[in-house]
Amino acid sequence: MHHARSHSMSSKIAVVTGASRGLGKNTALKLAAQGVDVILTYHSNLAEAQALVAEITQAGRRAAALQLDVGLSATFDAFAAQVRHELSRQWQRENFDFLVNNAGIGIHAAFADTTEEQFDQLMNIQLKGPYFLTQKLLPLMADHGRIVNVSSGLTRFSLPGYSAYAAMKGGIEVLTRYMAKELGSRGIAVNVVAPGAIATDFGGGAVRDNAELNRFVASNTALGRAGQADDIGGAIAALFLDSNRWVNAQRIEISGGMFL
Ligand code: NAP
């Protein structure tokens, strides 16, 4: 039987969380351009997720979109079942190869003013979410697969207003090393990327829309401007190339050289 996409039977499959916008979307597009099929998740933005599936499909790869709230760990068993169903339906496979834990939000609040509710929301979405989502998806991951977690430049340098957010991101950097240690026996490599300030919707779009903040970022970045989503996705996707197979348990900053 002639099938236009029979070659994709052998392609790798990535799950990218929070891929309806921003860094996740750009990562999904760069993975697709690299020949990787994508199961992407969205939180509320179904239309954007569907548009991205269409764009990836147009480019000749397979893609699917699933709804996920990474802050609700009680839903992860059901989400894993959906991933399993989608793998079987679209790929006739029982597992996927790559995971990008990208979905997340930012909350800007001074240490003195941060509420327990804000702290808990950041913990659930930025730390507990990736921890248990990865745990629940592990049985669906192929041996010799790879995981990339997303941290932030704010774990290396400190800016007022990010104490809770950056503490969670610091947690995911430590977690990355532990994942690498324990999953190495299955040949799974785990790295963490730390983007600098990037002009996305993140944090109310502040880096993009607040001219003063944008100038502040640019003047503290060796390459002289704030980052764009398109500066990030390709760097994340490159960590899944076979040529990067020996890179493991590393924090890789993608910031154009912020606060050197
Ligand atoms: P963004 O443009 O605001 O996009 C956020 C993405 O995450 C969207 O796809 C959104 O889905 C999804 N999302 C939001 N809340 C979610 C939840 N509770 N459960 C599941 N998905 C959720 O943000 P971004 O700039 O791409 O940020 C992506 C990651 O990079 C985050 O982990 C962030 O902390 C990190 N980061 C960002 C920057 C930066 O300056 N932008 C810097 C360093 C690190 P919907 O579209 O459906 O709402």
Short mmCIF file of C-alpha atoms and ligand atoms in Angstrom, two decimals:
data_model
loop_
_atom_site.label_atom_id
_atom_site.label_comp_id
_atom_site.label_asym_id
_atom_site.label_seq_id
_atom_site.Cartn_x
_atom_site.Cartn_y
_atom_site.Cartn_z
CA MET A 1 0.00 0.00 0.00
CA HIS A 2 1.29 3.45 -0.84
CA HIS A 3 1.15 5.75 2.11
CA ALA A 4 2.39 9.32 1.87
CA ARG A 5 3.79 9.25 5.38
CA SER A 6 4.96 5.69 5.75
CA HIS A 7 8.41 7.04 6.65
CA SER A 8 7.01 8.54 9.83
CA MET A 9 6.41 5.06 11.26
CA SER A 10 10.06 5.06 12.22
CA SER A 11 10.30 8.66 13.36
CA LYS A 12 10.84 9.64 16.98
CA ILE A 13 7.93 11.02 19.00
CA ALA A 14 8.19 13.88 21.50
CA VAL A 15 5.71 14.98 24.18
CA VAL A 16 6.01 18.76 24.69
CA THR A 17 3.99 20.36 27.49
CA GLY A 18 2.69 23.92 27.15
CA ALA A 19 3.20 24.02 23.40
CA SER A 20 0.23 26.17 22.40
CA ARG A 21 2.35 29.31 22.72
CA GLY A 22 5.80 30.67 23.47
CA LEU A 23 8.83 28.48 24.03
CA GLY A 24 6.92 25.19 23.88
CA LYS A 25 5.37 26.06 20.53
CA ASN A 26 8.74 27.04 19.08
CA THR A 27 10.29 23.84 20.43
CA ALA A 28 7.54 21.72 18.84
CA LEU A 29 8.10 23.43 15.48
CA LYS A 30 11.88 22.96 15.65
CA LEU A 31 11.47 19.29 16.63
CA ALA A 32 9.11 18.77 13.69
CA ALA A 33 11.62 20.43 11.34
CA GLN A 34 14.17 17.96 12.74
CA GLY A 35 11.91 15.05 11.70
CA VAL A 36 10.34 14.40 15.11
CA ASP A 37 6.57 13.83 15.52
CA VAL A 38 4.94 15.72 18.38
CA ILE A 39 2.25 15.18 20.99
CA LEU A 40 1.75 18.67 22.33
CA THR A 41 -0.25 19.83 25.31
CA TYR A 42 -2.22 23.00 25.90
CA HIS A 43 -3.95 24.28 29.01
CA SER A 44 -6.79 26.52 27.80
CA ASN A 45 -5.84 27.45 24.27
CA LEU A 46 -7.40 24.67 22.14
CA ALA A 47 -7.55 26.80 18.97
CA GLU A 48 -3.82 27.62 19.11
CA ALA A 49 -2.99 23.98 19.79
CA GLN A 50 -5.08 22.84 16.83
CA ALA A 51 -3.43 25.46 14.59
CA LEU A 52 -0.01 24.13 15.61
CA VAL A 53 -1.05 20.53 14.90
CA ALA A 54 -2.17 21.70 11.44
CA GLU A 55 1.13 23.53 10.87
CA ILE A 56 3.21 20.49 11.86
CA THR A 57 1.03 18.19 9.76
CA GLN A 58 1.43 20.54 6.77
CA ALA A 59 5.19 20.25 7.24
CA GLY A 60 4.88 16.48 6.83
CA ARG A 61 5.08 15.26 10.41
CA ARG A 62 2.41 13.79 12.62
CA ALA A 63 1.08 15.69 15.61
CA ALA A 64 -1.66 15.51 18.22
CA ALA A 65 -2.87 17.95 20.88
CA LEU A 66 -4.00 16.95 24.38
CA GLN A 67 -5.36 19.11 27.18
CA LEU A 68 -3.28 19.14 30.38
CA ASP A 69 -3.10 21.17 33.58
CA VAL A 70 0.36 20.43 35.00
CA GLY A 71 -0.82 21.88 38.30
CA LEU A 72 -3.33 19.03 38.79
CA SER A 73 -1.30 15.90 39.51
CA ALA A 74 -4.51 13.94 40.23
CA THR A 75 -5.25 14.08 36.49
CA PHE A 76 -1.91 12.60 35.36
CA ASP A 77 -3.05 8.96 35.29
CA ALA A 78 -5.89 9.92 32.94
CA PHE A 79 -3.47 12.03 30.87
CA ALA A 80 -1.04 9.11 30.56
CA ALA A 81 -3.95 6.95 29.37
CA GLN A 82 -4.74 9.56 26.71
CA VAL A 83 -1.11 9.60 25.56
CA ARG A 84 -1.16 5.80 25.36
CA HIS A 85 -4.38 5.93 23.31
CA GLU A 86 -2.98 8.57 20.93
CA LEU A 87 0.28 6.64 20.44
CA SER A 88 -1.68 3.55 19.49
CA ARG A 89 -4.18 5.37 17.28
CA GLN A 90 -1.81 7.61 15.32
CA TRP A 91 1.51 5.78 15.48
CA GLN A 92 0.69 2.15 16.25
CA ARG A 93 3.26 2.43 19.04
CA GLU A 94 3.24 1.75 22.76
CA ASN A 95 5.81 4.35 23.73
CA PHE A 96 7.31 7.74 22.89
CA ASP A 97 10.93 8.88 22.86
CA PHE A 98 11.35 12.45 24.14
CA LEU A 99 9.73 14.56 26.87
CA VAL A 100 9.97 18.34 27.25
CA ASN A 101 8.65 19.61 30.61
CA ASN A 102 8.04 23.19 29.50
CA ALA A 103 4.54 24.27 30.61
CA GLY A 104 4.57 26.94 33.26
CA ILE A 105 3.56 30.33 34.57
CA GLY A 106 5.36 33.16 36.30
CA ILE A 107 4.17 35.10 39.31
CA HIS A 108 6.02 38.30 40.21
CA ALA A 109 5.82 39.15 43.91
CA ALA A 110 8.29 40.46 46.46
CA PHE A 111 9.46 37.95 49.06
CA ALA A 112 7.76 40.03 51.78
CA ASP A 113 4.41 39.96 49.93
CA THR A 114 4.29 36.45 48.42
CA THR A 115 1.18 34.58 49.62
CA GLU A 116 0.98 30.87 50.40
CA GLU A 117 -1.52 30.59 47.57
CA GLN A 118 1.00 32.02 45.08
CA PHE A 119 3.74 29.79 46.46
CA ASP A 120 1.54 26.68 46.24
CA GLN A 121 0.45 27.50 42.69
CA LEU A 122 4.06 27.89 41.57
CA MET A 123 5.07 24.73 43.39
CA ASN A 124 2.24 22.71 41.85
CA ILE A 125 2.83 23.92 38.29
CA GLN A 126 6.61 24.36 38.20
CA LEU A 127 7.92 21.58 40.47
CA LYS A 128 5.36 18.99 41.61
CA GLY A 129 3.83 18.92 38.12
CA PRO A 130 7.00 17.99 36.19
CA TYR A 131 8.01 15.57 38.99
CA PHE A 132 4.86 13.45 38.93
CA LEU A 133 4.05 13.93 35.26
CA THR A 134 7.44 12.47 34.37
CA GLN A 135 6.91 9.67 36.90
CA LYS A 136 3.52 8.78 35.39
CA LEU A 137 4.84 8.96 31.81
CA LEU A 138 7.95 6.85 32.49
CA PRO A 139 6.24 3.53 31.63
CA LEU A 140 5.35 5.08 28.27
CA MET A 141 8.89 6.26 27.54
CA ALA A 142 11.17 4.23 25.34
CA ASP A 143 14.52 3.10 26.71
CA HIS A 144 17.26 5.41 25.39
CA GLY A 145 14.76 8.25 25.30
CA ARG A 146 15.57 11.74 26.51
CA ILE A 147 14.05 14.38 28.78
CA VAL A 148 14.60 18.14 28.80
CA ASN A 149 13.27 20.17 31.73
CA VAL A 150 12.87 23.93 31.53
CA SER A 151 14.34 26.11 34.28
CA SER A 152 15.28 29.79 34.17
CA GLY A 153 18.28 32.10 34.25
CA LEU A 154 16.81 33.31 37.55
CA THR A 155 18.39 30.33 39.36
CA ARG A 156 21.88 31.71 38.62
CA PHE A 157 21.19 35.43 39.05
CA SER A 158 18.64 36.96 41.40
CA LEU A 159 16.15 39.67 40.50
CA PRO A 160 13.67 41.03 43.06
CA GLY A 161 10.20 39.49 42.79
CA TYR A 162 11.10 35.96 41.77
CA SER A 163 11.92 34.25 45.08
CA ALA A 164 9.15 31.61 44.87
CA TYR A 165 9.34 31.12 41.10
CA ALA A 166 13.14 30.76 41.10
CA ALA A 167 13.08 28.44 44.13
CA MET A 168 10.87 26.03 42.15
CA LYS A 169 13.15 26.33 39.13
CA GLY A 170 16.13 25.62 41.39
CA GLY A 171 14.26 22.51 42.48
CA ILE A 172 13.84 21.32 38.92
CA GLU A 173 17.58 21.71 38.31
CA VAL A 174 18.37 19.43 41.27
CA LEU A 175 15.58 17.08 40.17
CA THR A 176 17.18 16.91 36.71
CA ARG A 177 20.38 15.46 38.17
CA TYR A 178 18.43 12.89 40.19
CA MET A 179 16.37 11.90 37.16
CA ALA A 180 19.56 11.50 35.15
CA LYS A 181 21.08 9.36 37.93
CA GLU A 182 18.08 7.05 38.27
CA LEU A 183 16.98 6.85 34.63
CA GLY A 184 20.48 6.29 33.27
CA SER A 185 20.02 2.55 33.78
CA ARG A 186 17.36 2.74 31.05
CA GLY A 187 19.62 4.80 28.81
CA ILE A 188 17.48 7.91 29.33
CA ALA A 189 19.45 11.18 29.39
CA VAL A 190 18.01 14.16 31.26
CA ASN A 191 19.09 17.78 30.89
CA VAL A 192 17.71 21.15 31.96
CA VAL A 193 17.73 24.34 29.93
CA ALA A 194 17.65 27.78 31.54
CA PRO A 195 16.30 30.47 29.21
CA GLY A 196 17.08 34.11 29.95
CA ALA A 197 14.35 36.73 29.70
CA ILE A 198 12.34 35.93 26.58
CA ALA A 199 9.67 38.10 24.94
CA THR A 200 6.63 35.78 25.17
CA ASP A 201 3.20 36.03 26.89
CA PHE A 202 4.99 34.84 30.05
CA GLY A 203 4.52 37.05 33.12
CA GLY A 204 1.86 39.09 31.36
CA GLY A 205 4.17 39.65 28.38
CA ALA A 206 6.34 42.01 30.46
CA VAL A 207 9.67 41.40 28.67
CA ARG A 208 7.96 41.98 25.32
CA ASP A 209 5.60 44.84 26.23
CA ASN A 210 7.32 46.79 29.02
CA ALA A 211 9.86 48.96 27.15
CA GLU A 212 11.84 49.78 30.30
CA LEU A 213 12.17 46.11 31.29
CA ASN A 214 13.06 45.18 27.71
CA ARG A 215 15.87 47.79 27.69
CA PHE A 216 17.07 46.59 31.11
CA VAL A 217 17.30 43.01 29.81
CA ALA A 218 18.99 44.08 26.57
CA SER A 219 21.60 46.18 28.39
CA ASN A 220 22.45 43.24 30.68
CA THR A 221 22.75 40.72 27.84
CA ALA A 222 26.08 40.27 26.07
CA LEU A 223 24.36 39.87 22.71
CA GLY A 224 22.53 43.15 23.30
CA ARG A 225 18.81 42.33 23.16
CA ALA A 226 16.08 40.40 24.94
CA GLY A 227 15.51 36.84 23.76
CA GLN A 228 12.75 35.69 21.39
CA ALA A 229 10.95 32.33 21.45
CA ASP A 230 12.76 31.52 18.22
CA ASP A 231 16.09 31.76 20.09
CA ILE A 232 15.07 28.87 22.37
CA GLY A 233 13.21 26.09 20.53
CA GLY A 234 16.09 25.13 18.26
CA ALA A 235 18.49 24.90 21.18
CA ILE A 236 16.09 22.58 23.04
CA ALA A 237 15.42 20.49 19.93
CA ALA A 238 19.18 20.13 19.37
CA LEU A 239 19.49 18.32 22.71
CA PHE A 240 17.48 15.48 21.14
CA LEU A 241 19.84 15.07 18.18
CA ASP A 242 21.84 11.85 18.15
CA SER A 243 25.00 13.99 18.11
CA ASN A 244 24.09 15.23 21.60
CA ARG A 245 23.50 11.77 23.07
CA TRP A 246 26.37 12.03 25.58
CA VAL A 247 25.17 15.33 27.06
CA ASN A 248 23.56 14.29 30.35
CA ALA A 249 22.55 15.88 33.68
CA GLN A 250 23.60 19.35 32.48
CA ARG A 251 22.14 22.81 33.00
CA ILE A 252 22.41 24.65 29.71
CA GLU A 253 21.68 28.37 29.83
CA ILE A 254 20.14 29.91 26.71
CA SER A 255 20.22 33.61 27.46
CA GLY A 256 22.46 35.37 24.98
CA GLY A 257 24.81 35.86 27.92
CA MET A 258 22.73 37.55 30.63
CA PHE A 259 24.44 39.07 33.69
CA LEU A 260 27.86 37.63 32.93
P1 NAP B 1 3.90 31.36 27.73
O1 NAP B 1 4.19 32.01 26.43
O2 NAP B 1 3.06 32.06 28.74
O3 NAP B 1 3.27 29.90 27.41
C1 NAP B 1 2.91 29.08 28.48
C2 NAP B 1 2.47 27.72 27.96
O4 NAP B 1 2.22 26.88 29.08
C3 NAP B 1 1.19 27.76 27.16
O5 NAP B 1 1.24 26.75 26.19
C4 NAP B 1 0.12 27.47 28.20
O6 NAP B 1 -1.05 26.85 27.69
C5 NAP B 1 0.85 26.49 29.10
N1 NAP B 1 0.36 26.50 30.48
C6 NAP B 1 0.17 27.56 31.30
N2 NAP B 1 -0.29 27.15 32.50
C7 NAP B 1 -0.41 25.80 32.42
C8 NAP B 1 -0.84 24.79 33.31
N3 NAP B 1 -1.28 25.08 34.56
N4 NAP B 1 -0.82 23.52 32.88
C9 NAP B 1 -0.40 23.20 31.65
N5 NAP B 1 0.02 24.10 30.75
C10 NAP B 1 0.02 25.39 31.14
O7 NAP B 1 5.28 31.02 28.53
P2 NAP B 1 6.75 30.71 27.96
O8 NAP B 1 7.53 31.95 27.99
O9 NAP B 1 6.67 29.95 26.71
O10 NAP B 1 7.31 29.79 29.15
C11 NAP B 1 7.49 28.39 29.00
C12 NAP B 1 8.41 27.88 30.10
O11 NAP B 1 9.65 28.59 30.05
C13 NAP B 1 7.88 28.05 31.51
O12 NAP B 1 8.21 26.92 32.29
C14 NAP B 1 8.62 29.27 32.04
O13 NAP B 1 8.74 29.26 33.44
C15 NAP B 1 9.95 29.10 31.33
N6 NAP B 1 10.75 30.32 31.17
C16 NAP B 1 10.25 31.40 30.51
C17 NAP B 1 11.04 32.54 30.37
C18 NAP B 1 10.56 33.79 29.66
O14 NAP B 1 11.15 34.85 29.89
N7 NAP B 1 9.55 33.72 28.82
C19 NAP B 1 12.32 32.56 30.91
C20 NAP B 1 12.81 31.44 31.57
C21 NAP B 1 12.01 30.32 31.69
P3 NAP B 1 -2.31 27.75 27.11
O15 NAP B 1 -1.80 28.48 25.90
O16 NAP B 1 -3.35 26.74 26.74
O17 NAP B 1 -2.69 28.67 28.19
#
